PDB file of C-alpha atoms and ligand atoms in Angstrom:
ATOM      1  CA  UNK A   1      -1.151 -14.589 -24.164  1.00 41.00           C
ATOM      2  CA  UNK A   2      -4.098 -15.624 -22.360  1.00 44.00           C
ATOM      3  CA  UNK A   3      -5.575 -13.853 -18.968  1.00 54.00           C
ATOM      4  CA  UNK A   4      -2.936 -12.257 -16.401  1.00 75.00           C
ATOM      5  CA  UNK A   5      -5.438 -13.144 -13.889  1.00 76.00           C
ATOM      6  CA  UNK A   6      -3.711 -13.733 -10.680  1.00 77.00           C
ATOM      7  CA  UNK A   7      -0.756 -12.305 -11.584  1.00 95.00           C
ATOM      8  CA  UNK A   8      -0.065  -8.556  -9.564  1.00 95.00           C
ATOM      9  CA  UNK A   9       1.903  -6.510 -11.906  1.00 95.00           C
ATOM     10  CA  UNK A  10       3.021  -3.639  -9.667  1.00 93.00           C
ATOM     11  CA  UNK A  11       2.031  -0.870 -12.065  1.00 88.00           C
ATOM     12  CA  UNK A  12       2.824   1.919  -9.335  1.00 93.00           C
ATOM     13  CA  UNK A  13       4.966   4.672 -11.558  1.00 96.00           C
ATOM     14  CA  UNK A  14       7.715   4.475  -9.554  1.00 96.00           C
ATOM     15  CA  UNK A  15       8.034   0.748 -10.130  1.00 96.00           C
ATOM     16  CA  UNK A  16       7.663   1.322 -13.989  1.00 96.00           C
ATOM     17  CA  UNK A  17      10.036   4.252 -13.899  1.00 98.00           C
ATOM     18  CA  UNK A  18      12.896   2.085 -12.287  1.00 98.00           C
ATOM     19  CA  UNK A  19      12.216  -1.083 -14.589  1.00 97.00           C
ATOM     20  CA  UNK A  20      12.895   1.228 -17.779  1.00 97.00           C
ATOM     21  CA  UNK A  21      15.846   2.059 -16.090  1.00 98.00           C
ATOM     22  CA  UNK A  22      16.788  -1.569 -15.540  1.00 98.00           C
ATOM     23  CA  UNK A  23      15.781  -2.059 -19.266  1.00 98.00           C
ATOM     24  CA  UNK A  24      18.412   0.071 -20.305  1.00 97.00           C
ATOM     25  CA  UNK A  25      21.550  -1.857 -21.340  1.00 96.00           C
ATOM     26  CA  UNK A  26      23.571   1.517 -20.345  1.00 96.00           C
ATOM     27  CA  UNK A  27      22.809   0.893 -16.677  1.00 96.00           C
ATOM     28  CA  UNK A  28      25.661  -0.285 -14.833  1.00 95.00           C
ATOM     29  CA  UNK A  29      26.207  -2.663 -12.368  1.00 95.00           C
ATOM     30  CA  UNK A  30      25.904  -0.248  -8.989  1.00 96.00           C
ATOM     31  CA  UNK A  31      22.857   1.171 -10.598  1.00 97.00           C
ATOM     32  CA  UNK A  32      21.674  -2.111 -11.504  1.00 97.00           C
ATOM     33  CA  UNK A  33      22.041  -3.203  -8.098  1.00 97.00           C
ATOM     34  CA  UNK A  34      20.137  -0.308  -6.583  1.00 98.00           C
ATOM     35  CA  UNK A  35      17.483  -0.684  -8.910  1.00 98.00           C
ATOM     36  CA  UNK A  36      16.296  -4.199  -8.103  1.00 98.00           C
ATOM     37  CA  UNK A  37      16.708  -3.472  -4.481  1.00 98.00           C
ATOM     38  CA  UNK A  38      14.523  -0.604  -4.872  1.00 98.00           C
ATOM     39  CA  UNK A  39      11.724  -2.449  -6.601  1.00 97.00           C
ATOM     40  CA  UNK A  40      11.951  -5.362  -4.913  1.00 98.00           C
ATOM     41  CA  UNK A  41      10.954  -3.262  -1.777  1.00 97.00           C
ATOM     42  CA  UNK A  42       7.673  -2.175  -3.721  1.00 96.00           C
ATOM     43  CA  UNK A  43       7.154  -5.631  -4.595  1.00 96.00           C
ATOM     44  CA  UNK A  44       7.032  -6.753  -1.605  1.00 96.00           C
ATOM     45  CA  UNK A  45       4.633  -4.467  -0.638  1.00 95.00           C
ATOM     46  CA  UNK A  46       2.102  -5.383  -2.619  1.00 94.00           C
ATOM     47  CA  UNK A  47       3.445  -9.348  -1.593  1.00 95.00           C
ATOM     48  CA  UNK A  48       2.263  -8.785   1.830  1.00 94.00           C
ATOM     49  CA  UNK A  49      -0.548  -6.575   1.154  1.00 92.00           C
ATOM     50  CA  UNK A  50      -3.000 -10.328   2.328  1.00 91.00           C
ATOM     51  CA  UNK A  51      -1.102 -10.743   5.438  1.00 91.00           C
ATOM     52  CA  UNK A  52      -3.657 -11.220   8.014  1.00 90.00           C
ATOM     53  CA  UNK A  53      -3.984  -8.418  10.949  1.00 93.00           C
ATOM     54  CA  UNK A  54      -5.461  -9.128  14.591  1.00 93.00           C
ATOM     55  CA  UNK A  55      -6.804  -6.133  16.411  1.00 95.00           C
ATOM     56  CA  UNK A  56      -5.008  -5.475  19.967  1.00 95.00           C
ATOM     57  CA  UNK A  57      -5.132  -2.715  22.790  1.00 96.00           C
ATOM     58  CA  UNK A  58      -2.095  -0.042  22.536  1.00 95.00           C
ATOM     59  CA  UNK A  59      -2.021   2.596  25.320  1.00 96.00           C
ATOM     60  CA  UNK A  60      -0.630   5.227  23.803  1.00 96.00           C
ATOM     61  CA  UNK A  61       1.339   8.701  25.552  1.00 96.00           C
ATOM     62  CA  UNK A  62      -2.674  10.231  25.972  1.00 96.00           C
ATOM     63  CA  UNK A  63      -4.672   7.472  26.531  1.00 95.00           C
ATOM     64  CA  UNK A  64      -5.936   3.777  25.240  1.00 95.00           C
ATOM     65  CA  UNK A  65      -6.602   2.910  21.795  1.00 95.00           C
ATOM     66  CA  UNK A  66      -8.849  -0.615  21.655  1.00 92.00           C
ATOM     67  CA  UNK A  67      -8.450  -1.605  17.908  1.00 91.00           C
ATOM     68  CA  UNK A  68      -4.926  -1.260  17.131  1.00 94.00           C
ATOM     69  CA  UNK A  69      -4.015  -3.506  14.148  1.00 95.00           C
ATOM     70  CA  UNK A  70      -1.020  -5.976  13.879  1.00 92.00           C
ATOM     71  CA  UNK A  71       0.637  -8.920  11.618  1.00 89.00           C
ATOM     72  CA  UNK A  72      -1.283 -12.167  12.795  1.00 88.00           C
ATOM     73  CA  UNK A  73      -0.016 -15.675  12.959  1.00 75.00           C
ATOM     74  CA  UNK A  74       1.672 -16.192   9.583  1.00 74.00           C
ATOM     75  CA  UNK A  75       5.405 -15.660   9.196  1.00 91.00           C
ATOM     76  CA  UNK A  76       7.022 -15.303   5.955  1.00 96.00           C
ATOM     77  CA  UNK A  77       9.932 -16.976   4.520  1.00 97.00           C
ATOM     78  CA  UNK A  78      11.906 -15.272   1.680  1.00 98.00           C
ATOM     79  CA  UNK A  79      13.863 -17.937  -0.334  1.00 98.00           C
ATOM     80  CA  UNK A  80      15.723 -16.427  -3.614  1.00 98.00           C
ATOM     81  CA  UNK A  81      16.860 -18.976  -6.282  1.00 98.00           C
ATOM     82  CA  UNK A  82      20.250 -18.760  -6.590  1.00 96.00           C
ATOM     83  CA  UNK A  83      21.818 -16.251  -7.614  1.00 92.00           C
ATOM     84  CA  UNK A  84      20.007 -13.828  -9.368  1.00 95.00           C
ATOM     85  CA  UNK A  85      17.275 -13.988  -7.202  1.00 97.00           C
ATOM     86  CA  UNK A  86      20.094 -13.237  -4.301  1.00 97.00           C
ATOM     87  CA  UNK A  87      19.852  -9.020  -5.574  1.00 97.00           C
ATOM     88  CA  UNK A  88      16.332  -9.197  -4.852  1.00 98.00           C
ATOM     89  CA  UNK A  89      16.750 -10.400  -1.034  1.00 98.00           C
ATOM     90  CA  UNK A  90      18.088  -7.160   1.115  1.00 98.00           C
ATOM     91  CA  UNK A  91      14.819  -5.158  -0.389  1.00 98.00           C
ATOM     92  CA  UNK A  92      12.331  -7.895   0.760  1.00 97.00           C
ATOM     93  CA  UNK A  93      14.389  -7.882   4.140  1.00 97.00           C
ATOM     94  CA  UNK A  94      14.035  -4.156   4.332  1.00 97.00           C
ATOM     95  CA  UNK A  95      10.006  -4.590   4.698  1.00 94.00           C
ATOM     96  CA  UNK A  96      10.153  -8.006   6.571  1.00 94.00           C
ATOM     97  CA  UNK A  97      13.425  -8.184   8.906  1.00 94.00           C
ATOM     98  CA  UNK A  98      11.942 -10.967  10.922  1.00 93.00           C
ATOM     99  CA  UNK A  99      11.421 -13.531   8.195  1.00 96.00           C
ATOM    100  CA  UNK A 100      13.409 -16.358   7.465  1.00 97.00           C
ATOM    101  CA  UNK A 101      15.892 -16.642   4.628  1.00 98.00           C
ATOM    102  CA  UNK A 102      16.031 -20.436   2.700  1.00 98.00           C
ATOM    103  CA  UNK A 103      18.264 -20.609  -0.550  1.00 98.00           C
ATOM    104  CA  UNK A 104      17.779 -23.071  -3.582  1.00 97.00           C
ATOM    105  CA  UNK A 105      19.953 -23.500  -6.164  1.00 97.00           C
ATOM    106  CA  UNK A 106      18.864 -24.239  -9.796  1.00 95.00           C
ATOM    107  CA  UNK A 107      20.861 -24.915 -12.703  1.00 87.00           C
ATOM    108  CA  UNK A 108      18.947 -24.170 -16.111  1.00 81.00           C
ATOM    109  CA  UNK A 109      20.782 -26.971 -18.481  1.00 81.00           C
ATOM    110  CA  UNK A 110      19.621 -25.568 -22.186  1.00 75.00           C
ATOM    111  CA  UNK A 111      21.792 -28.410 -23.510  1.00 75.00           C
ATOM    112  CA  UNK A 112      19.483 -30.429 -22.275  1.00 74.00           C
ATOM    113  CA  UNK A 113      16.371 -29.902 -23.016  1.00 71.00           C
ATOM    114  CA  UNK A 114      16.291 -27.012 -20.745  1.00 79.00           C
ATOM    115  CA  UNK A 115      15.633 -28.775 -17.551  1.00 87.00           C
ATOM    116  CA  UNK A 116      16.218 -27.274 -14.032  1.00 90.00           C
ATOM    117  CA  UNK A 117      18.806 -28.603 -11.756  1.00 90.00           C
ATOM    118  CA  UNK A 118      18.906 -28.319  -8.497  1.00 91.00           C
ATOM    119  CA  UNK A 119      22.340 -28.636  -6.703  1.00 93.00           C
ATOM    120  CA  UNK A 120      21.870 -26.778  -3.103  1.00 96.00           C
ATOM    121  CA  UNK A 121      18.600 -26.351  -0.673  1.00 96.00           C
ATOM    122  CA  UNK A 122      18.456 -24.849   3.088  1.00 97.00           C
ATOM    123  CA  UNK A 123      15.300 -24.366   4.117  1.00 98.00           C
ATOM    124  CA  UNK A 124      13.995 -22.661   7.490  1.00 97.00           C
ATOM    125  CA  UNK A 125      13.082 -25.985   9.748  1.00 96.00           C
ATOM    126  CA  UNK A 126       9.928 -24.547   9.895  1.00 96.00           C
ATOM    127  CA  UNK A 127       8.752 -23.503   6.770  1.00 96.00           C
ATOM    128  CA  UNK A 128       5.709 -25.726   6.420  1.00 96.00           C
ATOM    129  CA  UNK A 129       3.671 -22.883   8.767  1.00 93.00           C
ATOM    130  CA  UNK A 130       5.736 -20.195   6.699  1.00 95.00           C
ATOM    131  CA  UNK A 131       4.106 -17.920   4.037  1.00 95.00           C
ATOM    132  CA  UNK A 132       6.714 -18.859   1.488  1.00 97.00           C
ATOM    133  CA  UNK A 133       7.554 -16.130  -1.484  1.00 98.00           C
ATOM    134  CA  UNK A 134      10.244 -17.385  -3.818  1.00 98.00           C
ATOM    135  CA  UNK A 135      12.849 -14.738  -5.674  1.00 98.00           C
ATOM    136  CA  UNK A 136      13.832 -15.028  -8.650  1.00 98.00           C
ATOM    137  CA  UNK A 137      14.916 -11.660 -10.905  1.00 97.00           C
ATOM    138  CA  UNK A 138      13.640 -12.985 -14.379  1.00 97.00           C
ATOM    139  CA  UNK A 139      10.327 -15.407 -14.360  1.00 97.00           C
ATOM    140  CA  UNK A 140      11.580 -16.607 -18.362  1.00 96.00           C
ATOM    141  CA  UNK A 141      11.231 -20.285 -19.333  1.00 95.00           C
ATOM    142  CA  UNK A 142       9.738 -20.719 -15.908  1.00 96.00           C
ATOM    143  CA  UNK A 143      11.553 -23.894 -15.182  1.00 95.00           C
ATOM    144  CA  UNK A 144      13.652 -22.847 -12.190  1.00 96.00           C
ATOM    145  CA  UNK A 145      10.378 -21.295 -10.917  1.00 97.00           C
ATOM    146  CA  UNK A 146       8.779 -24.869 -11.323  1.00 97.00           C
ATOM    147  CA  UNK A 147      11.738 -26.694  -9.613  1.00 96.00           C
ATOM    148  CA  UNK A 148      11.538 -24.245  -6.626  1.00 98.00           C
ATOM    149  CA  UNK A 149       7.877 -24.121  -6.248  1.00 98.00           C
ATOM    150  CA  UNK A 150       8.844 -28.232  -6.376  1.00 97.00           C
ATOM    151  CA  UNK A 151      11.024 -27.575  -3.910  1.00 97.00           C
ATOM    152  CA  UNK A 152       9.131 -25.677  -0.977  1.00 98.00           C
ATOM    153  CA  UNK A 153       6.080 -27.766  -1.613  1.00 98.00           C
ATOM    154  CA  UNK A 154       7.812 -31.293  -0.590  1.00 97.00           C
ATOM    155  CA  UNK A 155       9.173 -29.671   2.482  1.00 97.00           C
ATOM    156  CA  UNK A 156       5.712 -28.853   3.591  1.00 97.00           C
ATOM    157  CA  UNK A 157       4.992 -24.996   2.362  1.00 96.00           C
ATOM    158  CA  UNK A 158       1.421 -24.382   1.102  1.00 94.00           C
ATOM    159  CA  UNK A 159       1.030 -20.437   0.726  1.00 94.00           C
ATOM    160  CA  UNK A 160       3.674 -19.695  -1.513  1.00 97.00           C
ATOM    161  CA  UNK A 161       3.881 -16.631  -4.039  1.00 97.00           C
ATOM    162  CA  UNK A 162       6.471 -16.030  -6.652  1.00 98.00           C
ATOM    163  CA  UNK A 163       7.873 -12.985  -7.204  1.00 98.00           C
ATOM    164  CA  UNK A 164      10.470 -11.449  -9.752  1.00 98.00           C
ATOM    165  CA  UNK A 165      10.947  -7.989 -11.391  1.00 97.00           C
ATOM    166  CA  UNK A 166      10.125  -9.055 -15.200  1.00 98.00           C
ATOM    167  CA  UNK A 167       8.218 -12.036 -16.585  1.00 97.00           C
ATOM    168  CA  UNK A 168       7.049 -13.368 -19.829  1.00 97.00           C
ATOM    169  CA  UNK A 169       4.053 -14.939 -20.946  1.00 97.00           C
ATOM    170  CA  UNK A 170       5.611 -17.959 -21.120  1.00 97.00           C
ATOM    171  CA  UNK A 171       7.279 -18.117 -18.375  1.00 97.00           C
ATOM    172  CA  UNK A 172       4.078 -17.209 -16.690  1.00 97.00           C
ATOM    173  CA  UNK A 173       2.141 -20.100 -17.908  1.00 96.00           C
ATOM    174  CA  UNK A 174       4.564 -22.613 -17.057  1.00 96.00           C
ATOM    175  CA  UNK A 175       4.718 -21.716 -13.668  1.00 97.00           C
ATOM    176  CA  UNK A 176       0.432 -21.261 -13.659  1.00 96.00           C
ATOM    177  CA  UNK A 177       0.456 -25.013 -15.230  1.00 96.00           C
ATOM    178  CA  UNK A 178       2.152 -26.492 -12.663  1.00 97.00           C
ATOM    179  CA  UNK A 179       1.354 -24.565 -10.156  1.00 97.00           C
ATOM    180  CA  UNK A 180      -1.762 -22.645 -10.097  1.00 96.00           C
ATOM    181  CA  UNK A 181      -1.619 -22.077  -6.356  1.00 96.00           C
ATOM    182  CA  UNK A 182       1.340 -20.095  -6.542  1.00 97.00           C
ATOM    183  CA  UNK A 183       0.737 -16.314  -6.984  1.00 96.00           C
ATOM    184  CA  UNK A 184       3.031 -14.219  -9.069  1.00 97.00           C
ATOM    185  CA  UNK A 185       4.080 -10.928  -7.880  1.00 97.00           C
ATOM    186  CA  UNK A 186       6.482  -9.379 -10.861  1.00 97.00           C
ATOM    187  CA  UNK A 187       7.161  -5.748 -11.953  1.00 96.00           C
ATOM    188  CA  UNK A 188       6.359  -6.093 -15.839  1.00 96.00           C
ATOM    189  CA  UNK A 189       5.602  -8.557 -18.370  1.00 97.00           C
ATOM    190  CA  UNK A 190       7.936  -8.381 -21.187  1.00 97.00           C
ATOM    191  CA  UNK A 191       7.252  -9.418 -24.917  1.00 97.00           C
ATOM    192  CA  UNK A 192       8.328 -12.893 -24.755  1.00 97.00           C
ATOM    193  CA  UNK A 193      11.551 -15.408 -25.365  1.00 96.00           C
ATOM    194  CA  UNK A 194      14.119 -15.332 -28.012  1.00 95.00           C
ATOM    195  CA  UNK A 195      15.475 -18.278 -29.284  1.00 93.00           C
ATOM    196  CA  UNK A 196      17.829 -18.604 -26.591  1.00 91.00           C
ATOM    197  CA  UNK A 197      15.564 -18.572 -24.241  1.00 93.00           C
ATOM    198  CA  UNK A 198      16.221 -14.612 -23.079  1.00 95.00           C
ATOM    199  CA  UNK A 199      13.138 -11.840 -22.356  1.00 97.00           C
ATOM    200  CA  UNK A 200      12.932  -9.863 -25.135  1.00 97.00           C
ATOM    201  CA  UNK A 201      13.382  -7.194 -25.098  1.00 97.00           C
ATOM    202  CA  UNK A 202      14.540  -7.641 -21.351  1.00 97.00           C
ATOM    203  CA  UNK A 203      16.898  -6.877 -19.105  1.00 97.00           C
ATOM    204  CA  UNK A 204      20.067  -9.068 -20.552  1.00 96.00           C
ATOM    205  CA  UNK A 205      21.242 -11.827 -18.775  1.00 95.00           C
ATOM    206  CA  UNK A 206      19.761 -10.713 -15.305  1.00 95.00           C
ATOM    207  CA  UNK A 207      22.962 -12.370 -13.102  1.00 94.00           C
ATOM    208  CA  UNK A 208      25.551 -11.089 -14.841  1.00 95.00           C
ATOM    209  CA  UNK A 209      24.270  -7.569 -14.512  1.00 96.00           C
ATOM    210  CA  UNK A 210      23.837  -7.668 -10.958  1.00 96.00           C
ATOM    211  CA  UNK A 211      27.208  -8.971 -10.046  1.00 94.00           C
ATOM    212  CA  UNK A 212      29.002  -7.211 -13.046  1.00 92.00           C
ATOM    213  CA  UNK A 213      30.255 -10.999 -14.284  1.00 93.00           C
ATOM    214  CA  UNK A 214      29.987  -9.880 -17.782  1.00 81.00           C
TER     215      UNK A 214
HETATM  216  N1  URA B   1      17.660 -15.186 -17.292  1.00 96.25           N
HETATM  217  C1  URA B   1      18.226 -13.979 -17.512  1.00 96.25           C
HETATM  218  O1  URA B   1      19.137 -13.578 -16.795  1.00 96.25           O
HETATM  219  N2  URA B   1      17.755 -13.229 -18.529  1.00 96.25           N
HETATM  220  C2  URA B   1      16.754 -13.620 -19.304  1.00 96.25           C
HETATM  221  O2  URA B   1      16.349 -12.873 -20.209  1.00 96.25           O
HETATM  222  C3  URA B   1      16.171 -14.881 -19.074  1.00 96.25           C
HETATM  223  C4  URA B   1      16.649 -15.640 -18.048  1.00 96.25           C
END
């Protein structure tokens, strides 16, 4: 694979300690759950880490403290691809209450030529002045993560990041080719895709394990 260069792997040990966990196929659906909520919190953090501060005057119980440092200007809008990305969303919300939730959802047809579908979009009005990061659990072919970086861009979004909890080379240069504005934010970079298009050696189908459809 060439360069990772722009892409934040969040190496922190508790991160990679939780994705083994997630790795292992004898980790239930509660678990499962807890796990990606978990990491999606640290994720986050290091999502945010660029958000811009402004310097303002606090008085505090004892006195006056002149340089004081808070979020400036940008907002942030959170918008998971449906669903998987959904299990990622209460952990980002946990960091950021105040931003605004949009949903897309993508069908992956692998009958077809593995094209992305999308078949439902609802936006915050204002996301065009939004710092727009996109969920998605598993960044694997990359197509969904195309179609949704499609998606916010024609309704005005310019600083948008991508983030997931496991990615594959592939998947990462698909999403670089087409959109090499959009920073990935992901928890570990798997070995690659199977001929069915799953991370090997992954997490399993990433949906079914959240929501225990399997
Ligand atoms: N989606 C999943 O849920 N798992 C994969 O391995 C790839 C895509």
């Amino acid at each position: 694979m060439e360069n990772f260069e722009n892409v934040i792997v969040c190496d922190h040990p508790l991160v990679q300690h939780k994705i083994a966990l997630l790795h292992d196929k004898n980790t239930g659906s509660k678990e499962f759950r807890e796990l990606v909520h978990e990491v999606s919190m640290f994720m986050c953090y290091e999502a945010t880490r660029d958000l811009p501060l402004k310097e303002v005057q606090i008085q505090t119980p004892l006195g006056e403290l002149s340089n004081s440092k808070i979020i400036s200007g940008r907002k942030i809008a959170f918008v998971p691809i449906m669903r998987a990305g959904m299990g990622m969303l209460d952990g980002a919300l946990a960091l950021v209450p105040t931003a605004k939730v949009g949903h897309v959802g993508i069908y992956r047809d692998k009958q077809n030529g593995n094209t992305a579908t999308d078949y439902y979009c609802k936006l915050p009005f204002d996301i065009a002045n939004r710092e727009v990061v996109i969920l998605d659990l598993m960044l694997a072919t990359g197509v969904s993560a195309v179609k949704a970086a499609d998606i916010v861009k024609a309704s005005g979004a310019k600083n948008i990041k991508f983030m997931c909890v496991l990615a594959c080379p592939e998947g990462i240069k698909a999403l670089r080719d087409a959109h090499p504005d959009v920073q990935i934010v992901c928890g570990a970079i798997d070995k690659g895709l199977n001929e069915d298009l799953y991370i090997i050696p992954g997490i399993g189908d990433g949906g079914d394990r959240l929501f225990g459809t399997k």
